Amino acid sequence: MGQLYRRLSLDGGRTIVISDVHGNLACLRGLLDKLALAPSDRLILLGDLVERGPESLATLRYALSLRSRCRLWGVLGNWDLWHLWADGTDPKWDEWVRGYLLRRKNTPCRGLVLEMCREAGIELAPDFSMPALKAALRERFAPEFDYLRSLPCLLESEDFVFVHGGLPEGTPPEKADPWQCVKLDGFYASRPHFPKWVVAGHTPVCLYGSDTISAVPIVDKECRVASIDGGCVLKDDGQLNALILENGAIRWDWYDPFPLVRALDRQAPGARSYYIRWGDNRVELLARGEEFCRVRHRRTGYEMDVPTDFLFYRDGALLTTDVTDYRPAVEPGDVLSLVRATSRGAWIKKNGVSGWYEGALEPLP
Ligand SMILES: [Mn+2]
């Protein structure tokens, strides 16, 4: 690994920060097109460029190509960092990577190494030689590995710290622990305060909500924390966010793949709403239906209907993927993103917040 800590200067121009692309090349292209990326822009890729999504290798190569289209910077995320296992001989990492690759071999989103193997014509038998694999990858994919090696764990400018996972409160940026930089889970949950703005990804911002699912970046002026992971790839209704720093102002924009629709009817806001989310998602089945099931959230006792295909068993426990019964106020003419149409109305996003809308919709051209 190269230099863990690096300084940069945000001297004029627009700075765009994007985290957690997770191999979703279509979203990255869509977002940069929407922002009209220009040569004068500074683009900071805030880690977790690869893994989990469908096109890790193509996304990594696209990032390399961005060096000729803007002033490109990056930091490592936890899913980027482990690929530097290819440079080392740590038996612990070798064992973890072997298990990971063999588990993912026959899944649709196989990840960077398995995509590289496919391109290089390398078949992984269960007892494949780890040193031979590492040497073959380093040689054939030298530009890709050089790029990953070149990334620091933290970037610091005059007024900002850019880091994938986060920074423990009170830690000087240049003394931060590399592993915490790349993987500090739930960084913003304790509302840490900092002298400089800390911009982080890694934890989908929706996990900081309690009664609604919001993928909108959190920009907290009191804490000086911006948390920007919109849950692209990892959440069914996720989006790819960009934090935009320009002329001393902080704003944001996003891209998601959902079609835009126009609401034709007024909807009054729901009287209550709740959000069952990852990590606290154990439910009891009250009534089974083909399209929806009535469930009770185990910890709180809250009851709601959830789409039947959201429910799954793990280790004998019934769990749901992230779900809400939130009904936003909608006015005729409001533009919404359509995540899913059902017989009981649509799961939509309004201004980056997910919810249900029961009125009529028309597609936007
Ligand atoms: Mn991460």
Short mmCIF file of C-alpha atoms and ligand atoms in Angstrom, two decimals:
data_model
loop_
_atom_site.label_atom_id
_atom_site.label_comp_id
_atom_site.label_asym_id
_atom_site.label_seq_id
_atom_site.Cartn_x
_atom_site.Cartn_y
_atom_site.Cartn_z
CA MET A 1 0.00 0.00 0.00
CA GLY A 2 1.27 3.48 -0.78
CA GLN A 3 0.84 6.56 1.33
CA LEU A 4 -2.04 6.16 3.78
CA TYR A 5 -2.60 9.88 4.34
CA ARG A 6 -2.53 12.57 1.69
CA ARG A 7 -3.21 16.30 1.55
CA LEU A 8 -5.01 18.09 -1.22
CA SER A 9 -6.00 21.68 -1.82
CA LEU A 10 -9.52 22.63 -2.85
CA ASP A 11 -8.40 25.75 -4.68
CA GLY A 12 -11.39 26.93 -6.66
CA GLY A 13 -13.55 24.99 -9.08
CA ARG A 14 -16.15 22.38 -8.30
CA THR A 15 -15.40 19.36 -6.12
CA ILE A 16 -17.66 16.32 -6.56
CA VAL A 17 -17.54 13.55 -3.96
CA ILE A 18 -19.08 10.14 -4.76
CA SER A 19 -18.92 7.07 -2.52
CA ASP A 20 -19.96 3.43 -2.65
CA VAL A 21 -20.45 2.87 -6.38
CA HIS A 22 -20.05 -0.87 -5.67
CA GLY A 23 -19.60 -1.90 -9.29
CA ASN A 24 -22.71 -0.11 -10.54
CA LEU A 25 -21.24 1.44 -13.65
CA ALA A 26 -24.62 2.54 -15.03
CA CYS A 27 -25.29 4.65 -11.93
CA LEU A 28 -21.80 6.20 -11.96
CA ARG A 29 -22.12 7.13 -15.64
CA GLY A 30 -25.66 8.39 -15.08
CA LEU A 31 -24.61 10.61 -12.18
CA LEU A 32 -21.56 12.08 -13.92
CA ASP A 33 -23.65 12.77 -17.04
CA LYS A 34 -26.28 14.47 -14.90
CA LEU A 35 -23.59 16.64 -13.30
CA ALA A 36 -21.92 17.31 -16.69
CA LEU A 37 -18.45 16.38 -15.40
CA ALA A 38 -15.92 18.90 -16.77
CA PRO A 39 -12.07 18.95 -16.96
CA SER A 40 -11.98 21.72 -14.34
CA ASP A 41 -13.85 19.53 -11.82
CA ARG A 42 -12.15 17.74 -8.97
CA LEU A 43 -13.74 14.32 -8.50
CA ILE A 44 -13.15 12.41 -5.27
CA LEU A 45 -14.16 8.74 -5.39
CA LEU A 46 -14.74 8.04 -1.72
CA GLY A 47 -14.19 4.28 -1.69
CA ASP A 48 -16.01 1.02 -2.29
CA LEU A 49 -15.81 1.49 -6.02
CA VAL A 50 -16.00 -2.29 -6.52
CA GLU A 51 -17.80 -5.42 -5.22
CA ARG A 52 -21.42 -6.29 -4.49
CA GLY A 53 -22.72 -4.89 -7.82
CA PRO A 54 -22.65 -6.26 -11.36
CA GLU A 55 -19.60 -4.67 -13.04
CA SER A 56 -16.60 -4.24 -10.75
CA LEU A 57 -13.86 -4.53 -13.37
CA ALA A 58 -15.57 -2.22 -15.87
CA THR A 59 -16.26 0.30 -13.10
CA LEU A 60 -12.62 0.26 -12.02
CA ARG A 61 -11.47 0.78 -15.61
CA TYR A 62 -13.98 3.56 -16.04
CA ALA A 63 -12.53 5.24 -12.94
CA LEU A 64 -9.05 4.98 -14.51
CA SER A 65 -10.38 6.63 -17.66
CA LEU A 66 -11.74 9.54 -15.61
CA ARG A 67 -8.15 10.66 -14.97
CA SER A 68 -8.21 12.19 -18.45
CA ARG A 69 -11.63 13.84 -17.98
CA CYS A 70 -11.19 15.65 -14.64
CA ARG A 71 -8.87 16.02 -11.67
CA LEU A 72 -9.36 12.60 -10.10
CA TRP A 73 -8.72 11.74 -6.45
CA GLY A 74 -9.75 8.71 -4.44
CA VAL A 75 -9.58 6.94 -1.12
CA LEU A 76 -9.79 3.25 -0.32
CA GLY A 77 -12.96 1.63 0.97
CA ASN A 78 -13.01 -1.69 2.78
CA TRP A 79 -14.13 -3.51 -0.38
CA ASP A 80 -11.28 -1.95 -2.39
CA LEU A 81 -8.61 -2.42 0.26
CA TRP A 82 -8.73 -6.19 0.58
CA HIS A 83 -7.69 -6.59 -3.06
CA LEU A 84 -4.20 -5.52 -1.98
CA TRP A 85 -4.06 -9.01 -0.52
CA ALA A 86 -2.61 -9.82 -3.98
CA ASP A 87 0.61 -8.01 -3.00
CA GLY A 88 1.07 -9.86 0.29
CA THR A 89 1.51 -13.30 1.79
CA ASP A 90 -0.74 -13.07 4.84
CA PRO A 91 -2.25 -16.56 5.35
CA LYS A 92 -5.28 -15.05 7.13
CA TRP A 93 -6.15 -12.94 4.09
CA ASP A 94 -5.39 -15.82 1.72
CA GLU A 95 -7.86 -17.99 3.56
CA TRP A 96 -10.55 -15.31 3.67
CA VAL A 97 -10.16 -14.53 -0.03
CA ARG A 98 -10.24 -18.20 -0.99
CA GLY A 99 -13.53 -18.70 0.85
CA TYR A 100 -14.98 -15.49 -0.60
CA LEU A 101 -14.08 -16.38 -4.18
CA LEU A 102 -15.33 -19.95 -3.98
CA ARG A 103 -18.61 -18.81 -2.39
CA ARG A 104 -19.24 -16.20 -5.05
CA LYS A 105 -18.09 -18.20 -8.05
CA ASN A 106 -21.60 -19.02 -9.25
CA THR A 107 -23.45 -15.87 -8.17
CA PRO A 108 -24.53 -13.12 -10.59
CA CYS A 109 -22.36 -10.40 -8.99
CA ARG A 110 -19.05 -12.18 -8.69
CA GLY A 111 -16.84 -9.22 -7.97
CA LEU A 112 -13.53 -7.89 -9.24
CA VAL A 113 -11.25 -10.92 -8.88
CA LEU A 114 -13.69 -13.37 -10.43
CA GLU A 115 -14.40 -10.94 -13.28
CA MET A 116 -10.64 -10.69 -13.83
CA CYS A 117 -10.37 -14.50 -13.78
CA ARG A 118 -13.09 -14.79 -16.39
CA GLU A 119 -11.38 -12.26 -18.64
CA ALA A 120 -8.01 -13.97 -18.20
CA GLY A 121 -9.46 -17.45 -18.71
CA ILE A 122 -8.51 -18.59 -15.19
CA GLU A 123 -10.67 -21.38 -13.73
CA LEU A 124 -10.67 -21.58 -9.94
CA ALA A 125 -10.69 -25.19 -8.73
CA PRO A 126 -11.44 -25.60 -5.01
CA ASP A 127 -7.73 -26.21 -4.32
CA PHE A 128 -6.37 -23.48 -6.63
CA SER A 129 -2.85 -22.16 -5.96
CA MET A 130 -3.12 -18.79 -4.22
CA PRO A 131 0.44 -17.59 -5.07
CA ALA A 132 -0.14 -18.47 -8.75
CA LEU A 133 -3.46 -16.62 -8.82
CA LYS A 134 -1.97 -13.51 -7.20
CA ALA A 135 0.99 -13.45 -9.59
CA ALA A 136 -1.24 -13.93 -12.65
CA LEU A 137 -3.59 -11.13 -11.59
CA ARG A 138 -0.78 -8.69 -10.74
CA GLU A 139 0.79 -9.23 -14.12
CA ARG A 140 -2.28 -9.17 -16.32
CA PHE A 141 -4.12 -6.40 -14.46
CA ALA A 142 -1.16 -4.18 -13.57
CA PRO A 143 -2.88 -0.82 -14.29
CA GLU A 144 -5.89 -1.78 -12.17
CA PHE A 145 -3.76 -2.93 -9.22
CA ASP A 146 -1.48 0.13 -9.56
CA TYR A 147 -4.53 2.35 -9.21
CA LEU A 148 -5.74 0.57 -6.07
CA ARG A 149 -2.22 0.71 -4.60
CA SER A 150 -2.06 4.44 -5.26
CA LEU A 151 -5.10 5.24 -3.11
CA PRO A 152 -4.66 6.61 0.42
CA CYS A 153 -7.05 5.83 3.28
CA LEU A 154 -7.68 9.51 4.01
CA LEU A 155 -7.45 12.84 2.22
CA GLU A 156 -7.29 16.16 4.07
CA SER A 157 -7.79 19.64 2.65
CA GLU A 158 -7.91 23.08 4.26
CA ASP A 159 -11.48 22.59 5.50
CA PHE A 160 -12.39 18.96 4.82
CA VAL A 161 -11.41 15.39 5.63
CA PHE A 162 -12.42 12.78 3.05
CA VAL A 163 -12.58 9.21 4.27
CA HIS A 164 -14.62 6.13 3.36
CA GLY A 165 -15.67 4.79 6.77
CA GLY A 166 -15.14 7.66 9.16
CA LEU A 167 -12.88 9.10 11.82
CA PRO A 168 -13.28 8.60 15.57
CA GLU A 169 -14.08 11.92 17.28
CA GLY A 170 -10.94 13.60 18.60
CA THR A 171 -8.55 11.76 16.26
CA PRO A 172 -6.12 13.94 14.28
CA PRO A 173 -6.60 12.92 10.62
CA GLU A 174 -2.92 12.23 10.00
CA LYS A 175 -2.90 9.81 12.96
CA ALA A 176 -6.04 7.91 12.00
CA ASP A 177 -5.94 4.12 11.99
CA PRO A 178 -6.13 2.88 8.36
CA TRP A 179 -8.63 0.13 9.13
CA GLN A 180 -10.97 2.55 10.95
CA CYS A 181 -10.70 4.96 8.03
CA VAL A 182 -11.94 2.35 5.61
CA LYS A 183 -14.44 0.58 7.84
CA LEU A 184 -15.92 2.53 10.74
CA ASP A 185 -19.47 1.14 10.83
CA GLY A 186 -22.25 3.54 11.81
CA PHE A 187 -19.82 6.48 11.98
CA TYR A 188 -22.53 9.17 12.32
CA ALA A 189 -24.75 7.22 14.75
CA SER A 190 -23.06 8.80 17.81
CA ARG A 191 -23.25 12.33 16.28
CA PRO A 192 -19.48 12.99 16.55
CA HIS A 193 -18.21 16.60 16.32
CA PHE A 194 -15.15 17.74 14.34
CA PRO A 195 -13.13 20.92 13.81
CA LYS A 196 -13.08 20.28 10.03
CA TRP A 197 -15.88 18.79 7.95
CA VAL A 198 -15.58 14.99 7.71
CA VAL A 199 -17.10 13.57 4.52
CA ALA A 200 -17.72 9.81 4.71
CA GLY A 201 -19.55 7.01 2.92
CA HIS A 202 -19.71 3.30 3.83
CA THR A 203 -22.82 3.29 6.03
CA PRO A 204 -25.96 3.78 3.93
CA VAL A 205 -27.56 6.98 5.26
CA CYS A 206 -30.97 5.30 5.35
CA LEU A 207 -29.70 3.29 8.34
CA TYR A 208 -29.55 6.52 10.38
CA GLY A 209 -33.32 7.07 9.95
CA SER A 210 -36.02 5.78 12.27
CA ASP A 211 -39.44 6.22 10.68
CA THR A 212 -38.62 6.84 7.02
CA ILE A 213 -36.16 5.48 4.46
CA SER A 214 -34.19 8.49 3.23
CA ALA A 215 -31.24 8.10 0.86
CA VAL A 216 -30.53 11.86 0.84
CA PRO A 217 -27.03 12.83 2.02
CA ILE A 218 -26.83 13.93 5.65
CA VAL A 219 -25.09 17.30 5.93
CA ASP A 220 -24.87 18.17 9.63
CA LYS A 221 -23.43 21.65 10.24
CA GLU A 222 -23.30 21.22 14.03
CA CYS A 223 -21.22 18.04 13.84
CA ARG A 224 -19.46 19.05 10.63
CA VAL A 225 -20.22 15.62 9.21
CA ALA A 226 -21.46 14.79 5.73
CA SER A 227 -22.55 11.18 5.26
CA ILE A 228 -23.29 10.42 1.65
CA ASP A 229 -23.78 6.70 0.94
CA GLY A 230 -27.17 6.50 -0.80
CA GLY A 231 -27.23 2.70 -0.69
CA CYS A 232 -26.66 2.25 -4.42
CA VAL A 233 -26.63 -1.55 -5.10
CA LEU A 234 -27.06 -2.54 -1.44
CA LYS A 235 -30.62 -1.23 -1.09
CA ASP A 236 -33.48 -2.00 -3.52
CA ASP A 237 -34.47 1.67 -3.55
CA GLY A 238 -30.93 3.07 -3.25
CA GLN A 239 -29.37 5.89 -5.21
CA LEU A 240 -25.89 7.15 -6.04
CA ASN A 241 -25.28 10.47 -4.30
CA ALA A 242 -22.82 13.25 -5.06
CA LEU A 243 -21.77 15.87 -2.54
CA ILE A 244 -20.82 19.05 -4.38
CA LEU A 245 -18.47 21.63 -2.86
CA GLU A 246 -18.27 24.92 -4.71
CA ASN A 247 -17.59 28.52 -3.64
CA GLY A 248 -17.84 27.64 0.04
CA ALA A 249 -21.28 26.04 -0.35
CA ILE A 250 -22.22 22.38 0.13
CA ARG A 251 -24.99 20.92 -1.99
CA TRP A 252 -25.86 17.51 -3.34
CA ASP A 253 -27.46 15.67 -6.20
CA TRP A 254 -28.14 12.02 -7.02
CA TYR A 255 -28.92 9.51 -9.71
CA ASP A 256 -31.09 6.41 -9.50
CA PRO A 257 -32.28 4.01 -12.20
CA PHE A 258 -36.00 4.37 -11.49
CA PRO A 259 -38.40 5.82 -14.08
CA LEU A 260 -39.89 9.21 -13.29
CA VAL A 261 -43.67 9.47 -13.06
CA ARG A 262 -46.11 12.32 -12.40
CA ALA A 263 -48.70 12.00 -9.64
CA LEU A 264 -52.24 12.80 -10.76
CA ASP A 265 -54.00 12.64 -7.37
CA ARG A 266 -53.59 14.28 -3.99
CA GLN A 267 -52.54 11.98 -1.15
CA ALA A 268 -52.81 13.02 2.48
CA PRO A 269 -49.78 12.05 4.57
CA GLY A 270 -50.05 8.88 6.64
CA ALA A 271 -50.85 9.27 10.35
CA ARG A 272 -47.92 7.07 11.39
CA SER A 273 -44.92 5.49 9.80
CA TYR A 274 -42.19 3.08 10.72
CA TYR A 275 -39.14 1.68 9.07
CA ILE A 276 -37.82 -1.86 9.59
CA ARG A 277 -34.19 -1.98 8.59
CA TRP A 278 -31.11 -4.12 8.23
CA GLY A 279 -29.70 -5.29 11.57
CA ASP A 280 -33.07 -4.93 13.35
CA ASN A 281 -35.27 -6.72 10.84
CA ARG A 282 -36.65 -9.79 12.60
CA VAL A 283 -40.40 -10.15 12.15
CA GLU A 284 -43.25 -12.55 12.93
CA LEU A 285 -45.68 -13.59 10.26
CA LEU A 286 -49.29 -12.71 11.14
CA ALA A 287 -51.02 -13.38 7.81
CA ARG A 288 -49.58 -14.71 4.59
CA GLY A 289 -50.72 -13.32 1.26
CA GLU A 290 -49.46 -13.83 -2.25
CA GLU A 291 -48.41 -10.21 -2.78
CA PHE A 292 -48.28 -8.82 0.78
CA CYS A 293 -47.87 -10.35 4.22
CA ARG A 294 -48.91 -8.86 7.54
CA VAL A 295 -45.94 -8.96 9.92
CA ARG A 296 -45.09 -7.82 13.43
CA HIS A 297 -41.63 -6.37 14.08
CA ARG A 298 -40.16 -8.51 16.85
CA ARG A 299 -38.38 -5.79 18.82
CA THR A 300 -41.07 -3.09 18.79
CA GLY A 301 -44.31 -4.98 18.14
CA TYR A 302 -45.12 -2.61 15.26
CA GLU A 303 -47.36 -4.23 12.63
CA MET A 304 -47.30 -3.52 8.92
CA ASP A 305 -47.87 -5.11 5.53
CA VAL A 306 -44.73 -5.93 3.57
CA PRO A 307 -44.32 -7.31 0.06
CA THR A 308 -44.11 -11.09 0.34
CA ASP A 309 -40.88 -11.29 -1.65
CA PHE A 310 -39.15 -9.04 0.93
CA LEU A 311 -39.34 -11.82 3.51
CA PHE A 312 -36.60 -14.40 3.89
CA TYR A 313 -35.26 -16.84 6.47
CA ARG A 314 -31.75 -16.75 7.88
CA ASP A 315 -30.62 -19.20 10.56
CA GLY A 316 -34.25 -20.06 11.23
CA ALA A 317 -35.32 -16.43 11.80
CA LEU A 318 -37.83 -14.64 9.57
CA LEU A 319 -36.36 -11.34 8.36
CA THR A 320 -37.41 -8.62 5.95
CA THR A 321 -35.36 -6.44 3.64
CA ASP A 322 -35.68 -2.73 4.43
CA VAL A 323 -39.32 -1.71 4.35
CA THR A 324 -41.53 1.17 5.48
CA ASP A 325 -45.24 1.93 5.61
CA TYR A 326 -44.59 5.67 5.18
CA ARG A 327 -47.14 7.57 3.06
CA PRO A 328 -45.79 10.97 2.03
CA ALA A 329 -48.04 13.94 1.25
CA VAL A 330 -48.36 14.08 -2.53
CA GLU A 331 -49.85 16.86 -4.68
CA PRO A 332 -51.07 16.42 -8.25
CA GLY A 333 -48.15 17.22 -10.53
CA ASP A 334 -45.46 16.00 -8.09
CA VAL A 335 -42.68 14.12 -9.85
CA LEU A 336 -41.89 10.79 -8.20
CA SER A 337 -39.49 7.91 -8.90
CA LEU A 338 -41.34 4.64 -9.41
CA VAL A 339 -39.54 1.83 -7.58
CA ARG A 340 -42.31 -0.78 -7.84
CA ALA A 341 -45.95 -0.89 -8.89
CA THR A 342 -48.29 -3.14 -6.87
CA SER A 343 -52.01 -3.84 -6.79
CA ARG A 344 -52.23 -1.55 -3.71
CA GLY A 345 -50.40 1.39 -5.12
CA ALA A 346 -46.82 2.19 -5.89
CA TRP A 347 -43.63 2.14 -3.90
CA ILE A 348 -42.20 5.49 -4.88
CA LYS A 349 -39.45 7.86 -3.88
CA LYS A 350 -40.24 11.51 -3.37
CA ASN A 351 -37.15 13.73 -3.03
CA GLY A 352 -35.03 10.71 -2.15
CA VAL A 353 -37.42 9.38 0.53
CA SER A 354 -39.21 6.06 -0.04
CA GLY A 355 -42.91 5.52 0.62
CA TRP A 356 -46.26 4.41 -0.71
CA TYR A 357 -48.59 6.32 -3.05
CA GLU A 358 -52.08 5.08 -3.84
CA GLY A 359 -53.15 7.60 -6.47
CA ALA A 360 -52.91 7.47 -10.26
CA LEU A 361 -49.61 8.00 -12.05
CA GLU A 362 -48.56 8.88 -15.57
CA PRO A 363 -45.14 8.22 -17.06
CA LEU A 364 -42.92 11.19 -17.84
CA PRO A 365 -41.37 11.21 -21.32
MN MN B 1 -17.71 0.29 2.77
#
